[in-house]
PDB file of C-alpha atoms and ligand atoms in Angstrom:
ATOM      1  CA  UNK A   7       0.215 -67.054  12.273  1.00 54.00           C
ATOM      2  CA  UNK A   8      -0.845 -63.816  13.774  1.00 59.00           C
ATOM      3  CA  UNK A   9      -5.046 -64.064  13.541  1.00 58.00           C
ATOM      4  CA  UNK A  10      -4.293 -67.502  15.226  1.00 67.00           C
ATOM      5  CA  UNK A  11      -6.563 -66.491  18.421  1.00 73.00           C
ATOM      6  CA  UNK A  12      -8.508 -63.874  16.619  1.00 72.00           C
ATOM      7  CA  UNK A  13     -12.379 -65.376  15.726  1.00 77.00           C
ATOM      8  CA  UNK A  14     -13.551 -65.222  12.298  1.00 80.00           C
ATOM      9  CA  UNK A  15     -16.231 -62.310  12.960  1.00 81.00           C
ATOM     10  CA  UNK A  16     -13.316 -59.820  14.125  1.00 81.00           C
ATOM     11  CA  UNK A  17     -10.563 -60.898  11.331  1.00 82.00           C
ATOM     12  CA  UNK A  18     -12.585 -59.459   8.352  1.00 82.00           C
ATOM     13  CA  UNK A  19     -13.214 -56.615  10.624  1.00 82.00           C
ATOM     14  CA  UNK A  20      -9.684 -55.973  11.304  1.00 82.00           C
ATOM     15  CA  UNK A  21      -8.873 -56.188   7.861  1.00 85.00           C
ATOM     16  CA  UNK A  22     -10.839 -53.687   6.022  1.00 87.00           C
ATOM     17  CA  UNK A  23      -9.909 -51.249   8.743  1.00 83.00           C
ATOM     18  CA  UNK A  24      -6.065 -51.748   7.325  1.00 85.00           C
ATOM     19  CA  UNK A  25      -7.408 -51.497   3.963  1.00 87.00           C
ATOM     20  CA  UNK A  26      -9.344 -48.181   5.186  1.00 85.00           C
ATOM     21  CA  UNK A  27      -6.291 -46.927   7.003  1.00 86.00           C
ATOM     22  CA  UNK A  28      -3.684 -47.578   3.526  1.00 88.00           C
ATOM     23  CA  UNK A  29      -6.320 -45.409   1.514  1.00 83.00           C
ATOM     24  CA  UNK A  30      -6.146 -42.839   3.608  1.00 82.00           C
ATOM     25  CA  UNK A  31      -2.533 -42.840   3.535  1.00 76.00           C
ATOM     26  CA  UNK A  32      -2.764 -43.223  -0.408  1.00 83.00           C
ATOM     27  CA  UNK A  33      -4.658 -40.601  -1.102  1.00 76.00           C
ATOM     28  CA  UNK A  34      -2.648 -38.178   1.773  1.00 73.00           C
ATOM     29  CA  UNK A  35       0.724 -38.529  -0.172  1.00 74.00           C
ATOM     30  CA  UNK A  36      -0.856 -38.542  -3.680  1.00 74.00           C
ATOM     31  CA  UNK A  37      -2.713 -34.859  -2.743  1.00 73.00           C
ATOM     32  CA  UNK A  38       0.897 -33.808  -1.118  1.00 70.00           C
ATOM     33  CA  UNK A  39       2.823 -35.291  -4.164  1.00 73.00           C
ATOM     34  CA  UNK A  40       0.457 -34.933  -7.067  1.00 74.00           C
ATOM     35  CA  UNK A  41      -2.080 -32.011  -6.515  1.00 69.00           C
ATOM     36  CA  UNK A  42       0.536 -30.003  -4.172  1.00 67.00           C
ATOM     37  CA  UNK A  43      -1.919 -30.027  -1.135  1.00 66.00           C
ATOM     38  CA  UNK A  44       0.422 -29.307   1.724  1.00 59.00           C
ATOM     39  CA  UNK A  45      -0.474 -28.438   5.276  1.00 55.00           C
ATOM     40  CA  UNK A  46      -0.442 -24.733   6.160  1.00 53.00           C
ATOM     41  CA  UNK A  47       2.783 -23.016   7.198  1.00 52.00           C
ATOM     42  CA  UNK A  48       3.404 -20.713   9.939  1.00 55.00           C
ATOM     43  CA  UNK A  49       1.055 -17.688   9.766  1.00 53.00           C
ATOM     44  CA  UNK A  50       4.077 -15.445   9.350  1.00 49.00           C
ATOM     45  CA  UNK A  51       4.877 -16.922   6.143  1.00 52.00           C
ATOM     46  CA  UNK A  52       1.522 -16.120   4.727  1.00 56.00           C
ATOM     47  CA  UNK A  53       1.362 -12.909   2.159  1.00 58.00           C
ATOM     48  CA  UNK A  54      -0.801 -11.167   4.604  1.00 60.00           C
ATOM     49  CA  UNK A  55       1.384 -10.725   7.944  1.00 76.00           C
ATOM     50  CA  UNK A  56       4.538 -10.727   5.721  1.00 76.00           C
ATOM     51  CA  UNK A  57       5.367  -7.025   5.278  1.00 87.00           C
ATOM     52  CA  UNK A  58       3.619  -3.929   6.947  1.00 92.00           C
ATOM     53  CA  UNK A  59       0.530  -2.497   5.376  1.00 92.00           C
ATOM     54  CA  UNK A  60      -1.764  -0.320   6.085  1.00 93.00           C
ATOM     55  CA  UNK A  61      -5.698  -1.550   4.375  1.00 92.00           C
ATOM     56  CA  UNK A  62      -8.262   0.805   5.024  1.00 90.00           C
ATOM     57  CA  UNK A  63     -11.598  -1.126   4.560  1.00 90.00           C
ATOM     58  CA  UNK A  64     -13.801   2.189   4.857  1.00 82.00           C
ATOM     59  CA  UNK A  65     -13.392   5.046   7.054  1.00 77.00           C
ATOM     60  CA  UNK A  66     -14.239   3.670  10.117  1.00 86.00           C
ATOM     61  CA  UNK A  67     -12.761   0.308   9.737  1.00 93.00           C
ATOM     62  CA  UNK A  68      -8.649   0.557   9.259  1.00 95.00           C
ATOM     63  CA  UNK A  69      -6.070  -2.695   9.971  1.00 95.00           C
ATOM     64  CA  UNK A  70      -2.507  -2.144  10.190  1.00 96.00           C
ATOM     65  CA  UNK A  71      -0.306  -4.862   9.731  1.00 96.00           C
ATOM     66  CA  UNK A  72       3.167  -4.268  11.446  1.00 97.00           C
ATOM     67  CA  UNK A  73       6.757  -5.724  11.244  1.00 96.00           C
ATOM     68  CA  UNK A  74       8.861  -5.030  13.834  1.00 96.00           C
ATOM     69  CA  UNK A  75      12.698  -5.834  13.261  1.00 95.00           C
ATOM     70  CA  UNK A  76      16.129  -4.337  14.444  1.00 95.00           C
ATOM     71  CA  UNK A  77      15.178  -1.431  15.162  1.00 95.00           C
ATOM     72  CA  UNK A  78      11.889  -0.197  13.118  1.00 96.00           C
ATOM     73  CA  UNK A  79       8.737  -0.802  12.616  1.00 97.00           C
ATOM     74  CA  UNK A  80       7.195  -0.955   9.602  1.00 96.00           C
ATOM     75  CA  UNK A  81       4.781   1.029   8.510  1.00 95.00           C
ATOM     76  CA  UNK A  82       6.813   3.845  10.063  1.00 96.00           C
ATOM     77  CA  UNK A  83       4.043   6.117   9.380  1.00 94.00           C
ATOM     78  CA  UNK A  84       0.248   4.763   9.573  1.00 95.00           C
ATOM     79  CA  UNK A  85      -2.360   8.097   9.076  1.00 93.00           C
ATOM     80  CA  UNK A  86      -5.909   7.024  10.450  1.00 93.00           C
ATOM     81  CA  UNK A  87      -9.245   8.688  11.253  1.00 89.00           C
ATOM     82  CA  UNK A  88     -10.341   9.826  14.761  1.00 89.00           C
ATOM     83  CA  UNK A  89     -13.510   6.742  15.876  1.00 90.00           C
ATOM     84  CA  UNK A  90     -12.131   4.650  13.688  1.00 92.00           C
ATOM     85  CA  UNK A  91     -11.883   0.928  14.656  1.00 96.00           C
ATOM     86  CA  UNK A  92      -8.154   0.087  14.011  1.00 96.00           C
ATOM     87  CA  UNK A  93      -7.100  -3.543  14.096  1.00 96.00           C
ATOM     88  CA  UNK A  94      -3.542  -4.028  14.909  1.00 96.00           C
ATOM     89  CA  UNK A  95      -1.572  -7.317  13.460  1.00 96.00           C
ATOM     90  CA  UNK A  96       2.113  -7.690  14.496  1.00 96.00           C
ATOM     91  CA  UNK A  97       4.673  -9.833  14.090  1.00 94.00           C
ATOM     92  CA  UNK A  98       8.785  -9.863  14.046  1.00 94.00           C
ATOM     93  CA  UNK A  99      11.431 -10.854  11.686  1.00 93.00           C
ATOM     94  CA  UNK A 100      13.955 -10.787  13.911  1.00 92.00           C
ATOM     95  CA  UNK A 101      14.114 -10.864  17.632  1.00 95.00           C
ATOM     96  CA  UNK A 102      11.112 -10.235  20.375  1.00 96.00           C
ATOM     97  CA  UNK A 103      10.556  -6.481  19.817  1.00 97.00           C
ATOM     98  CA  UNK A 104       7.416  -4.762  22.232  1.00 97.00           C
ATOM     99  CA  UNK A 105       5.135  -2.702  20.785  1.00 97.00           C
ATOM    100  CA  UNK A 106       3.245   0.307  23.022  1.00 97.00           C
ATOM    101  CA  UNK A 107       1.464   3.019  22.274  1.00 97.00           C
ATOM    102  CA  UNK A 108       1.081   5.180  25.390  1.00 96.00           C
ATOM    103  CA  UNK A 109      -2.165   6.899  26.417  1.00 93.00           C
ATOM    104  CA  UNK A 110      -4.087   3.120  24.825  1.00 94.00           C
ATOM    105  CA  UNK A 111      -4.473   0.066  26.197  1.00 94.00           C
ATOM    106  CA  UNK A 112      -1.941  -1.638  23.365  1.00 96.00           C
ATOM    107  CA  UNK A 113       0.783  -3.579  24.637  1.00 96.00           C
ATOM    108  CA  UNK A 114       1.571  -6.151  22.574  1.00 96.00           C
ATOM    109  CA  UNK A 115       4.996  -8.368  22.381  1.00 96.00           C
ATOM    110  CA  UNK A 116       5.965  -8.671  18.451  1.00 95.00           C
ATOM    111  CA  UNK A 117       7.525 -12.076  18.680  1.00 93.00           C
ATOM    112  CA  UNK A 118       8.862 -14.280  15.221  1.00 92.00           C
ATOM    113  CA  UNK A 119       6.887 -16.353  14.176  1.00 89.00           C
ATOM    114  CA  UNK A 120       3.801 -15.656  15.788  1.00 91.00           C
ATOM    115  CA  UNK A 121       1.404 -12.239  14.915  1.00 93.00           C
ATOM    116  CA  UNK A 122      -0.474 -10.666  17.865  1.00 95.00           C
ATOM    117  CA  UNK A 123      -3.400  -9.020  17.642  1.00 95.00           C
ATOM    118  CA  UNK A 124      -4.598  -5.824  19.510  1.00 96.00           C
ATOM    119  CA  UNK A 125      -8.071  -3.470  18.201  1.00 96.00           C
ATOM    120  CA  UNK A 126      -7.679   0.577  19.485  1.00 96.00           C
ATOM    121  CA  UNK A 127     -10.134   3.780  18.552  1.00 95.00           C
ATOM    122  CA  UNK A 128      -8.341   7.002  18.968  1.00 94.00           C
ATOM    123  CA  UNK A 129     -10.891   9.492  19.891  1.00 91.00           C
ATOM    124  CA  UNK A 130      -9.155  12.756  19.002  1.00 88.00           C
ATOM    125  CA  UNK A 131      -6.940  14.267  16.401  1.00 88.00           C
ATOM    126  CA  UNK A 132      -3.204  14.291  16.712  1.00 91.00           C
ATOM    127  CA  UNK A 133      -0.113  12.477  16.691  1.00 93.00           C
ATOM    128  CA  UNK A 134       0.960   8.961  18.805  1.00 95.00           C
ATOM    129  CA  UNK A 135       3.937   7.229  19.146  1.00 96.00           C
ATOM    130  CA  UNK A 136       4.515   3.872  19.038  1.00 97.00           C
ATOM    131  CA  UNK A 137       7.465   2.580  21.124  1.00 97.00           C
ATOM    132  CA  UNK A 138       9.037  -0.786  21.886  1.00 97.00           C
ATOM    133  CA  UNK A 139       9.841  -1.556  25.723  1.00 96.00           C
ATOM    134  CA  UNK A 140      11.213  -4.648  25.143  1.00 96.00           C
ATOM    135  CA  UNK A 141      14.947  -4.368  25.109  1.00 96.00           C
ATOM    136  CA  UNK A 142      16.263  -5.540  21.899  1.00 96.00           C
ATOM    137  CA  UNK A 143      19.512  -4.716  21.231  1.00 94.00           C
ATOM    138  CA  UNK A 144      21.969  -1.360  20.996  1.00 95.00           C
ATOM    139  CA  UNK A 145      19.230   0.559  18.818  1.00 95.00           C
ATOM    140  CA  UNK A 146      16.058  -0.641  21.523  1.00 97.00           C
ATOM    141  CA  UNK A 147      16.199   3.226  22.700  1.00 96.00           C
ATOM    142  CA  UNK A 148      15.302   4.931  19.069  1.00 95.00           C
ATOM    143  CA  UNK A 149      13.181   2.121  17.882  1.00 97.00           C
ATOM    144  CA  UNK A 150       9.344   3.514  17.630  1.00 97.00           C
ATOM    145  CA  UNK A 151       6.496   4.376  15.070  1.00 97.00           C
ATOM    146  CA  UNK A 152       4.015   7.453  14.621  1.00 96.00           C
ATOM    147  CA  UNK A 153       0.653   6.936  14.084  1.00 96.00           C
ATOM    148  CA  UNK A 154      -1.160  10.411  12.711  1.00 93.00           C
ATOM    149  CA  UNK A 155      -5.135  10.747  14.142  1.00 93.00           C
ATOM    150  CA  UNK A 156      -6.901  12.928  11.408  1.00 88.00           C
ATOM    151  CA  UNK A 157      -9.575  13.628   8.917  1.00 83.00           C
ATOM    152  CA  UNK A 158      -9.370  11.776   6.120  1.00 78.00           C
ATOM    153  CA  UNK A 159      -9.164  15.369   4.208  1.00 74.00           C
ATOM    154  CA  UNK A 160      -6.193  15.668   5.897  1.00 78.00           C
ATOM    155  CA  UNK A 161      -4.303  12.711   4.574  1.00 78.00           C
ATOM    156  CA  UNK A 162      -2.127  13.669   1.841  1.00 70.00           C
ATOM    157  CA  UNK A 163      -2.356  17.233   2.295  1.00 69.00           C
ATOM    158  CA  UNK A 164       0.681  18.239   4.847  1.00 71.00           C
ATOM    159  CA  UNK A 165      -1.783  19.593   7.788  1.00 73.00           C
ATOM    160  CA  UNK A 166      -0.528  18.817  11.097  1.00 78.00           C
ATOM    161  CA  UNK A 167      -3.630  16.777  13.009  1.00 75.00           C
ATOM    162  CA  UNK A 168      -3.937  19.701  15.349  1.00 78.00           C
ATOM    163  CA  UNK A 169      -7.058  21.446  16.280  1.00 76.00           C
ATOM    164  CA  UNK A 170      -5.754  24.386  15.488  1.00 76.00           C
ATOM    165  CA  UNK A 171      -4.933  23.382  11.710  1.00 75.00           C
ATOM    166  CA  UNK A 172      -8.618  22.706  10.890  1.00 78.00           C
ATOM    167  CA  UNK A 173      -9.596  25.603   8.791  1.00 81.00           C
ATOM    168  CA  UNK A 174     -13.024  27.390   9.944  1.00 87.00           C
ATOM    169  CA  UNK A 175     -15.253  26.550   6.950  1.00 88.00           C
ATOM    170  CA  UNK A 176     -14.140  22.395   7.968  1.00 85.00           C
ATOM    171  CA  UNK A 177     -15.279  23.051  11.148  1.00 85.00           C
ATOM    172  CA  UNK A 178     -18.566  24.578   9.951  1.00 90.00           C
ATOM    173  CA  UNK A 179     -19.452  21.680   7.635  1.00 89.00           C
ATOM    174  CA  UNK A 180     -18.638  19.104  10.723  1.00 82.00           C
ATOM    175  CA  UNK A 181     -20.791  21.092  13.055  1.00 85.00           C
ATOM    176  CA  UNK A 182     -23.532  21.321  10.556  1.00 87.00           C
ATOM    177  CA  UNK A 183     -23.481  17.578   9.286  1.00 86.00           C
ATOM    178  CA  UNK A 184     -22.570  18.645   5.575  1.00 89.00           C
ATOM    179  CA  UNK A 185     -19.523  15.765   6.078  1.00 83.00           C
ATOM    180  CA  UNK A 186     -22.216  13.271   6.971  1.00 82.00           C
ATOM    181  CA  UNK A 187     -23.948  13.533   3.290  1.00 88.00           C
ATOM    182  CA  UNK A 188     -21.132  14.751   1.456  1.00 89.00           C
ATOM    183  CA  UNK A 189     -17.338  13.382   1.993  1.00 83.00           C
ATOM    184  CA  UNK A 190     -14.505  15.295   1.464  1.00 81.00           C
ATOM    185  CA  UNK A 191     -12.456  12.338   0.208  1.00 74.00           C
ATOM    186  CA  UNK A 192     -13.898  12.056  -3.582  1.00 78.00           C
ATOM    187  CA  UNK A 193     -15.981   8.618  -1.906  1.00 76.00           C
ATOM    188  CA  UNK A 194     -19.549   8.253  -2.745  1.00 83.00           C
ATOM    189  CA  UNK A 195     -22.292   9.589  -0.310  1.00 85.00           C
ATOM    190  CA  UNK A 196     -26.065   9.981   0.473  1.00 89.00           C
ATOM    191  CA  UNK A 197     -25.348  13.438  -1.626  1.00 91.00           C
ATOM    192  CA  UNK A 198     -21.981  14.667  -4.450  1.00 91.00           C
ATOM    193  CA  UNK A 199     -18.634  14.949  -2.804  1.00 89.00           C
ATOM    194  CA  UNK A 200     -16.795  18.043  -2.099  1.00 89.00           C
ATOM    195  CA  UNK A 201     -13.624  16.578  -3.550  1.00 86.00           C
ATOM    196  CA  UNK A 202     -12.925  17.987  -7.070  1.00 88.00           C
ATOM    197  CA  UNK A 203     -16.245  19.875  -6.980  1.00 92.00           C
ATOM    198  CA  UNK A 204     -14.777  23.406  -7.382  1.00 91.00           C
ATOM    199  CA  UNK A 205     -14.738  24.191 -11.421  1.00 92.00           C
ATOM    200  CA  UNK A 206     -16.284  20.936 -12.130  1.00 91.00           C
ATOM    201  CA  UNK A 207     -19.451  20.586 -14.560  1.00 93.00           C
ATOM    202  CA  UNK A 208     -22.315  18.929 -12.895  1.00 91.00           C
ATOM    203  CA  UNK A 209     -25.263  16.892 -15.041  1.00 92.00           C
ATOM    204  CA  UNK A 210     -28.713  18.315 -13.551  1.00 93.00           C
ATOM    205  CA  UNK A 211     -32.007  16.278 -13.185  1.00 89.00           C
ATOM    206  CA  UNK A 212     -33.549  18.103 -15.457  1.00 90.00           C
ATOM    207  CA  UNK A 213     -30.495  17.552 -18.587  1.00 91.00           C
ATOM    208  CA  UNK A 214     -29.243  20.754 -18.518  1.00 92.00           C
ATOM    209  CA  UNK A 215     -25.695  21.294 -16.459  1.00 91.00           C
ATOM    210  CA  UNK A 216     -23.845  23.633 -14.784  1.00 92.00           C
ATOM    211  CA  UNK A 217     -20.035  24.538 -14.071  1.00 94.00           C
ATOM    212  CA  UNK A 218     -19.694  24.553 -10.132  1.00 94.00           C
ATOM    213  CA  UNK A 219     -18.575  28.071  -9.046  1.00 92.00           C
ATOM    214  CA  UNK A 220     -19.370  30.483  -5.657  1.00 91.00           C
ATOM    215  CA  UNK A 221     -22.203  30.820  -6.888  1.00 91.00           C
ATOM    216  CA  UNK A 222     -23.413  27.615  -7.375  1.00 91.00           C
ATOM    217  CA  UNK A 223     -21.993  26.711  -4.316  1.00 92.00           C
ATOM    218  CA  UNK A 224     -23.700  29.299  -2.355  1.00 91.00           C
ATOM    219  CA  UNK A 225     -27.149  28.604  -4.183  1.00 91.00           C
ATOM    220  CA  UNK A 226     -26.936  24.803  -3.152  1.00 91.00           C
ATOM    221  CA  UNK A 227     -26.160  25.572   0.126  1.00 91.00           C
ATOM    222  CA  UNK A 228     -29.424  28.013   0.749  1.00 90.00           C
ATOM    223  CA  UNK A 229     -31.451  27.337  -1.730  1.00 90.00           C
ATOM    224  CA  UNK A 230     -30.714  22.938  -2.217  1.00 91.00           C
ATOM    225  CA  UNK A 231     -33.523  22.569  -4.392  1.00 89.00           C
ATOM    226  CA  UNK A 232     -33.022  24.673  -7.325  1.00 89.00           C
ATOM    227  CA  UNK A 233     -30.527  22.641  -9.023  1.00 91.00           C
ATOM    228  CA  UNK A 234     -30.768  18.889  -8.069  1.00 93.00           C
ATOM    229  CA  UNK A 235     -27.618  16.775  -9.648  1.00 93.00           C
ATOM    230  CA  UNK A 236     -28.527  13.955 -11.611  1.00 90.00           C
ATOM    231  CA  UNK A 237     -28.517  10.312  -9.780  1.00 89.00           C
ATOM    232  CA  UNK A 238     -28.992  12.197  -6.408  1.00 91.00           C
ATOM    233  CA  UNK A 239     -32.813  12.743  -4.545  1.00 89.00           C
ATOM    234  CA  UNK A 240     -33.705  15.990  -3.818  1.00 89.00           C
ATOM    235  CA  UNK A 241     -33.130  15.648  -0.039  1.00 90.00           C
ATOM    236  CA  UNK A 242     -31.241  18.459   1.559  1.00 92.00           C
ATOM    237  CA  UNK A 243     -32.547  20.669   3.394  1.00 89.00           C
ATOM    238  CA  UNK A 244     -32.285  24.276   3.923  1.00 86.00           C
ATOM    239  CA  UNK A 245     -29.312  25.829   5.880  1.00 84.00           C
ATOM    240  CA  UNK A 246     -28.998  28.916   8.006  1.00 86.00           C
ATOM    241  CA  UNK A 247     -25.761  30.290   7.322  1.00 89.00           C
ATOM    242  CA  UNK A 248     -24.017  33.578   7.960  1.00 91.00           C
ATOM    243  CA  UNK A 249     -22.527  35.627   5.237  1.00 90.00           C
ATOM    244  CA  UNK A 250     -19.427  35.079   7.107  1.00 92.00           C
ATOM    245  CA  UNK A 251     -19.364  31.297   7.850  1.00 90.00           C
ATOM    246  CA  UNK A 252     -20.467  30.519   3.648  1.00 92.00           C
ATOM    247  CA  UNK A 253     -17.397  32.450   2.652  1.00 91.00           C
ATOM    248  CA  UNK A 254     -15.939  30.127   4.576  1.00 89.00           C
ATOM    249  CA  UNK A 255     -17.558  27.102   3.426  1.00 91.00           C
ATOM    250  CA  UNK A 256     -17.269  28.141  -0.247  1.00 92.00           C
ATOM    251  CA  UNK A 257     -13.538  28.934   0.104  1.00 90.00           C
ATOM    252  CA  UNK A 258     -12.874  25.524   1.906  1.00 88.00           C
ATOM    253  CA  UNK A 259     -14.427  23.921  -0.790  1.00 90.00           C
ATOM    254  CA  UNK A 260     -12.041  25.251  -3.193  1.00 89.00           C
ATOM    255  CA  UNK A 261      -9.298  23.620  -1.336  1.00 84.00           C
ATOM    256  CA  UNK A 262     -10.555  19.978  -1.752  1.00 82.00           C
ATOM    257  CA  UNK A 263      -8.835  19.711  -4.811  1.00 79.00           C
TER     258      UNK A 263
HETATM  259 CU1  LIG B 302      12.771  -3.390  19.502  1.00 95.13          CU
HETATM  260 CU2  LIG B 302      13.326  -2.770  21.709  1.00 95.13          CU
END
């Protein structure tokens, strides 16, 4: 008789706490069996970490996922802002793979089954490498990324991230905070974006509208309040510009097709 020396205040103690104990069992194997409730798998097998991706949340918030395997790494090519916070996920498929990007503090091991984590800002234009130093096999020597630092104007558009490739009137608008107000990249702003603007017809406040052209262009820039776009607040103020610099402006503009 096992509850032979056990007195009779513990015993119905002792037995609800079975009862309590098969429940919890019960009702573990009917959410496995019935609803499909399993405990989480590794965090390389989720959809997230599983193949490399590039998400830009806004223009100064990028993550990169990245697979390394024999002997790439994947995204091969990641294009980001300059000041943009970059969050770096890795992981392997394969074998343990490094994962460097000289000139940063990133030095990360890409290891299976697990996914590292690593935040950089890149300050200036231009191009960096990504390289792994961890030997890993006969192609360890040729096995590295590039990661392109520029505007987001530049994306898509075949300019090299080099100073030198920024066209005048880009400059200008940077220097004179047009880019804060209006983007380049056809995303809303405090005022219209530059994207597409060339040739387009714009609604007016006042219900009338007008086909954007050098003029127009040149009259906004001057003279901001005589035509106000409808859904925007007439809040720009005047510019000082040389004859020179709005030809440059204006013919920038153009290019944002
Ligand atoms: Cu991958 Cu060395």
């Amino acid at each position: 008789m096992p509850f032979r020396n056990v007195s009779k205040v513990e015993k119905p103690i002792i037995v609800s706490g079975i009862v309590v104990l098969l429940f919890s069992f019960a009702i573990l194997i009917i959410s496995v069996f019935q609803f499909g409730i399993g405990v989480s798998n590794c965090v390389t097998n989720m959809t997230p970490f599983q193949k490399g991706e590039v998400i830009a949340h806004d223009s100064g918030h990028y993550e990169v996922h990245y697979v390394a395997k024999m002997w790439s790494f994947e995204p091969n090519e990641v294009h980001v802002p300059p000041g943009a916070q970059v969050d770096i996920y890795l992981t392997s498929t394969d074998v343990t793979h490094g994962f460097e990007i000289p000139g940063t503090d990133v030095n990360l091991m890409a290891v299976p089954g697990v996914v590292n984590y690593a935040r950089v800002k890149f300050p200036d234009i231009g191009t960096r490498s990504v390289i792994c130093h961890e030997y890993c096999g006969t192609g360890h020597h040729d096995m590295a990324a590039k990661i392109f630092v520029e505007y987001e104007w530049m994306m898509g558009q075949n300019v090299k991230p080099q100073a030198e490739n920024i066209p005048r009137g880009m400059k200008l608008m940077q220097d004179k905070g047009c880019i804060a107000c209006h983007t380049v990249t056809g995303a809303p702003g405090t005022g219209p974006t530059l994207k597409g603007l060339f040739g387009k017809t714009e609604k007016l406040n006042d219900g009338s509208s007008v086909v954007v052209d050098d003029a127009y262009i040149r009259e906004s820039i001057l003279e901001p309040q005589a035509k106000i776009v409808q859904g925007y607040g007439a809040i720009m103020p005047k510019f000082q510009v040389s004859p020179e610099d709005l030809n440059e402006i204006v013919n920038t503009i153009k290019t944002l097709k």
